C-alpha atoms as a PDB file:
ATOM      1  CA  UNK A   1      14.463  46.021 -12.102  1.00  0.00           C
ATOM      2  CA  UNK A   2      10.705  46.438 -12.199  1.00  0.00           C
ATOM      3  CA  UNK A   3       8.653  45.757  -9.028  1.00  0.00           C
ATOM      4  CA  UNK A   4       5.465  43.693  -9.158  1.00  0.00           C
ATOM      5  CA  UNK A   5       2.341  45.458  -8.031  1.00  0.00           C
ATOM      6  CA  UNK A   6       0.347  44.023  -5.131  1.00  0.00           C
ATOM      7  CA  UNK A   7      -2.300  42.429  -7.388  1.00  0.00           C
ATOM      8  CA  UNK A   8       0.348  40.600  -9.405  1.00  0.00           C
ATOM      9  CA  UNK A   9       1.974  39.354  -6.172  1.00  0.00           C
ATOM     10  CA  UNK A  10      -1.374  38.063  -4.897  1.00  0.00           C
ATOM     11  CA  UNK A  11      -2.022  36.268  -8.191  1.00  0.00           C
ATOM     12  CA  UNK A  12       1.435  34.654  -8.111  1.00  0.00           C
ATOM     13  CA  UNK A  13       1.000  33.523  -4.498  1.00  0.00           C
ATOM     14  CA  UNK A  14      -2.441  32.044  -5.275  1.00  0.00           C
ATOM     15  CA  UNK A  15      -1.065  30.264  -8.350  1.00  0.00           C
ATOM     16  CA  UNK A  16       1.797  28.814  -6.295  1.00  0.00           C
ATOM     17  CA  UNK A  17      -0.674  27.553  -3.667  1.00  0.00           C
ATOM     18  CA  UNK A  18      -2.855  25.936  -6.335  1.00  0.00           C
ATOM     19  CA  UNK A  19       0.176  24.192  -7.876  1.00  0.00           C
ATOM     20  CA  UNK A  20       1.417  23.027  -4.451  1.00  0.00           C
ATOM     21  CA  UNK A  21      -2.037  21.711  -3.552  1.00  0.00           C
ATOM     22  CA  UNK A  22      -2.281  19.873  -6.858  1.00  0.00           C
ATOM     23  CA  UNK A  23       1.095  18.252  -6.276  1.00  0.00           C
ATOM     24  CA  UNK A  24      -0.004  17.082  -2.831  1.00  0.00           C
ATOM     25  CA  UNK A  25      -3.139  15.498  -4.303  1.00  0.00           C
ATOM     26  CA  UNK A  26      -1.109  13.835  -7.041  1.00  0.00           C
ATOM     27  CA  UNK A  27       1.261  12.046  -4.666  1.00  0.00           C
ATOM     28  CA  UNK A  28       0.925   8.264  -4.790  1.00  0.00           C
ATOM     29  CA  UNK A  29      -0.817   6.461  -1.895  1.00  0.00           C
ATOM     30  CA  UNK A  30       2.546   5.349  -0.485  1.00  0.00           C
ATOM     31  CA  UNK A  31       3.012   8.898   0.777  1.00  0.00           C
ATOM     32  CA  UNK A  32      -0.177   8.867   2.839  1.00  0.00           C
ATOM     33  CA  UNK A  33      -0.345   7.271   6.265  1.00  0.00           C
ATOM     34  CA  UNK A  34      -1.596   3.750   6.863  1.00  0.00           C
ATOM     35  CA  UNK A  35      -4.336   5.150   9.069  1.00  0.00           C
ATOM     36  CA  UNK A  36      -5.788   6.737   5.911  1.00  0.00           C
ATOM     37  CA  UNK A  37      -5.370   3.590   3.817  1.00  0.00           C
ATOM     38  CA  UNK A  38      -8.566   2.242   2.237  1.00  0.00           C
ATOM     39  CA  UNK A  39      -7.225   0.082  -0.605  1.00  0.00           C
ATOM     40  CA  UNK A  40      -4.125  -1.944  -1.440  1.00  0.00           C
ATOM     41  CA  UNK A  41      -2.822  -0.182  -4.512  1.00  0.00           C
ATOM     42  CA  UNK A  42       0.356  -0.710  -6.429  1.00  0.00           C
ATOM     43  CA  UNK A  43       1.205   1.397  -9.406  1.00  0.00           C
ATOM     44  CA  UNK A  44       3.802  -1.270 -10.187  1.00  0.00           C
ATOM     45  CA  UNK A  45       1.039  -3.750 -11.070  1.00  0.00           C
ATOM     46  CA  UNK A  46      -0.440  -1.690 -13.906  1.00  0.00           C
ATOM     47  CA  UNK A  47      -2.371  -2.334 -16.018  1.00  0.00           C
ATOM     48  CA  UNK A  48      -4.846  -3.360 -13.354  1.00  0.00           C
ATOM     49  CA  UNK A  49      -7.220  -6.150 -14.309  1.00  0.00           C
ATOM     50  CA  UNK A  50      -9.402  -5.737 -11.200  1.00  0.00           C
ATOM     51  CA  UNK A  51     -10.195  -2.873  -8.831  1.00  0.00           C
ATOM     52  CA  UNK A  52      -7.672  -2.300  -6.039  1.00  0.00           C
ATOM     53  CA  UNK A  53      -8.278  -4.594  -3.060  1.00  0.00           C
ATOM     54  CA  UNK A  54     -10.446  -2.957  -0.411  1.00  0.00           C
ATOM     55  CA  UNK A  55      -8.360  -2.714   2.742  1.00  0.00           C
ATOM     56  CA  UNK A  56      -8.975  -0.305   5.592  1.00  0.00           C
ATOM     57  CA  UNK A  57      -5.681  -0.789   7.435  1.00  0.00           C
ATOM     58  CA  UNK A  58      -6.525   0.145  11.018  1.00  0.00           C
ATOM     59  CA  UNK A  59     -10.093  -1.179  10.892  1.00  0.00           C
ATOM     60  CA  UNK A  60      -8.859  -4.505   9.481  1.00  0.00           C
ATOM     61  CA  UNK A  61      -6.090  -4.929  12.052  1.00  0.00           C
ATOM     62  CA  UNK A  62      -8.361  -4.059  14.960  1.00  0.00           C
ATOM     63  CA  UNK A  63     -11.017  -6.525  13.784  1.00  0.00           C
ATOM     64  CA  UNK A  64      -8.392  -9.231  13.150  1.00  0.00           C
ATOM     65  CA  UNK A  65      -6.609  -8.599  16.454  1.00  0.00           C
ATOM     66  CA  UNK A  66      -3.312  -7.784  14.720  1.00  0.00           C
ATOM     67  CA  UNK A  67      -1.132  -5.551  16.859  1.00  0.00           C
ATOM     68  CA  UNK A  68       2.336  -6.579  15.647  1.00  0.00           C
ATOM     69  CA  UNK A  69       3.288  -4.779  12.415  1.00  0.00           C
ATOM     70  CA  UNK A  70       5.673  -7.624  11.502  1.00  0.00           C
ATOM     71  CA  UNK A  71       2.644  -9.906  11.055  1.00  0.00           C
ATOM     72  CA  UNK A  72       2.238  -8.322   7.639  1.00  0.00           C
ATOM     73  CA  UNK A  73       5.352  -6.173   7.272  1.00  0.00           C
ATOM     74  CA  UNK A  74       7.890  -8.992   7.494  1.00  0.00           C
ATOM     75  CA  UNK A  75      11.522  -8.945   6.463  1.00  0.00           C
ATOM     76  CA  UNK A  76      13.817 -11.686   5.224  1.00  0.00           C
ATOM     77  CA  UNK A  77      16.870 -13.407   6.615  1.00  0.00           C
ATOM     78  CA  UNK A  78      20.258 -13.850   4.931  1.00  0.00           C
ATOM     79  CA  UNK A  79      18.910 -16.907   3.064  1.00  0.00           C
ATOM     80  CA  UNK A  80      16.026 -14.906   1.602  1.00  0.00           C
ATOM     81  CA  UNK A  81      13.480 -16.664   3.811  1.00  0.00           C
ATOM     82  CA  UNK A  82      10.691 -14.805   5.556  1.00  0.00           C
ATOM     83  CA  UNK A  83      11.844 -13.357   8.894  1.00  0.00           C
ATOM     84  CA  UNK A  84       9.085 -12.332  11.299  1.00  0.00           C
ATOM     85  CA  UNK A  85      11.620 -10.673  13.623  1.00  0.00           C
ATOM     86  CA  UNK A  86      12.625  -8.163  10.924  1.00  0.00           C
ATOM     87  CA  UNK A  87       9.849  -5.594  10.642  1.00  0.00           C
ATOM     88  CA  UNK A  88       9.635  -3.585   7.404  1.00  0.00           C
ATOM     89  CA  UNK A  89       6.704  -1.220   8.051  1.00  0.00           C
ATOM     90  CA  UNK A  90       7.093   1.897   5.940  1.00  0.00           C
ATOM     91  CA  UNK A  91       8.927   0.048   3.160  1.00  0.00           C
ATOM     92  CA  UNK A  92       7.032  -0.494  -0.082  1.00  0.00           C
ATOM     93  CA  UNK A  93       6.521  -4.190  -0.809  1.00  0.00           C
ATOM     94  CA  UNK A  94       7.920  -3.693  -4.320  1.00  0.00           C
ATOM     95  CA  UNK A  95      11.330  -2.906  -2.797  1.00  0.00           C
ATOM     96  CA  UNK A  96      11.682  -6.602  -1.875  1.00  0.00           C
ATOM     97  CA  UNK A  97       9.129  -8.262  -4.181  1.00  0.00           C
ATOM     98  CA  UNK A  98       9.770  -7.726  -7.897  1.00  0.00           C
ATOM     99  CA  UNK A  99       6.800  -7.155 -10.192  1.00  0.00           C
ATOM    100  CA  UNK A 100       8.055  -9.810 -12.607  1.00  0.00           C
ATOM    101  CA  UNK A 101       8.946 -13.183 -11.095  1.00  0.00           C
ATOM    102  CA  UNK A 102      12.615 -13.633 -10.216  1.00  0.00           C
ATOM    103  CA  UNK A 103      14.097 -17.052  -9.410  1.00  0.00           C
ATOM    104  CA  UNK A 104      14.027 -17.685  -5.666  1.00  0.00           C
ATOM    105  CA  UNK A 105      11.864 -14.626  -4.935  1.00  0.00           C
ATOM    106  CA  UNK A 106       8.117 -14.200  -4.493  1.00  0.00           C
ATOM    107  CA  UNK A 107       6.666 -11.788  -7.056  1.00  0.00           C
ATOM    108  CA  UNK A 108       4.724  -8.757  -5.839  1.00  0.00           C
ATOM    109  CA  UNK A 109       1.279  -9.953  -6.967  1.00  0.00           C
ATOM    110  CA  UNK A 110       1.893 -13.421  -5.471  1.00  0.00           C
ATOM    111  CA  UNK A 111       3.215 -11.886  -2.238  1.00  0.00           C
ATOM    112  CA  UNK A 112       0.023  -9.841  -1.818  1.00  0.00           C
ATOM    113  CA  UNK A 113      -2.160 -12.869  -2.474  1.00  0.00           C
ATOM    114  CA  UNK A 114      -0.137 -15.258  -0.280  1.00  0.00           C
ATOM    115  CA  UNK A 115      -0.017 -12.752   2.578  1.00  0.00           C
ATOM    116  CA  UNK A 116      -3.718 -11.945   2.619  1.00  0.00           C
ATOM    117  CA  UNK A 117      -5.324 -15.189   1.521  1.00  0.00           C
ATOM    118  CA  UNK A 118      -2.854 -17.295   3.518  1.00  0.00           C
ATOM    119  CA  UNK A 119      -3.821 -15.462   6.703  1.00  0.00           C
ATOM    120  CA  UNK A 120      -7.539 -15.682   5.873  1.00  0.00           C
ATOM    121  CA  UNK A 121      -7.233 -19.446   5.278  1.00  0.00           C
ATOM    122  CA  UNK A 122      -5.199 -19.961   8.438  1.00  0.00           C
ATOM    123  CA  UNK A 123      -7.671 -18.020  10.593  1.00  0.00           C
ATOM    124  CA  UNK A 124     -10.695 -19.398   8.730  1.00  0.00           C
ATOM    125  CA  UNK A 125     -12.099 -15.903   8.291  1.00  0.00           C
ATOM    126  CA  UNK A 126     -11.915 -13.192   5.681  1.00  0.00           C
ATOM    127  CA  UNK A 127     -12.453 -13.297   1.919  1.00  0.00           C
ATOM    128  CA  UNK A 128     -10.802 -15.998  -0.168  1.00  0.00           C
ATOM    129  CA  UNK A 129     -12.140 -15.188  -3.634  1.00  0.00           C
ATOM    130  CA  UNK A 130     -11.267 -12.344  -5.999  1.00  0.00           C
ATOM    131  CA  UNK A 131     -14.462 -10.344  -5.520  1.00  0.00           C
ATOM    132  CA  UNK A 132     -14.165 -10.584  -1.740  1.00  0.00           C
ATOM    133  CA  UNK A 133     -11.291  -8.060  -1.809  1.00  0.00           C
ATOM    134  CA  UNK A 134     -11.311  -6.603  -5.316  1.00  0.00           C
ATOM    135  CA  UNK A 135     -14.527  -4.642  -5.110  1.00  0.00           C
ATOM    136  CA  UNK A 136     -15.564  -1.193  -6.272  1.00  0.00           C
ATOM    137  CA  UNK A 137     -17.147  -0.223  -2.931  1.00  0.00           C
END
């Protein structure tokens, strides 16, 4: 068996690091922490017709006075109704909300809009129109 010389080993190690780094950058946003979140993105909703909704998770929650994760990350009871006692933080919304409408279930796009706009209407603050959230900045 032939041994690799030290230059070849260095090249292979560098190549492996470049590939590993590229894979890390290619991971979908769901793998990054909510503290780093800047937009609500869902690959499930492609093709996108508008830019991803601007949403800086921690900044938003601090400004809105939201300290209970279940306020947004709700679960559902045995009847399929929204359950604010069942917290689902860390679970992708698409795991419970199908992209295409299913009888008796809120679709993913509608769930996003109901969750955000419903809260904004209830609190009488925050954007209520498309360009208020779906912006390129």
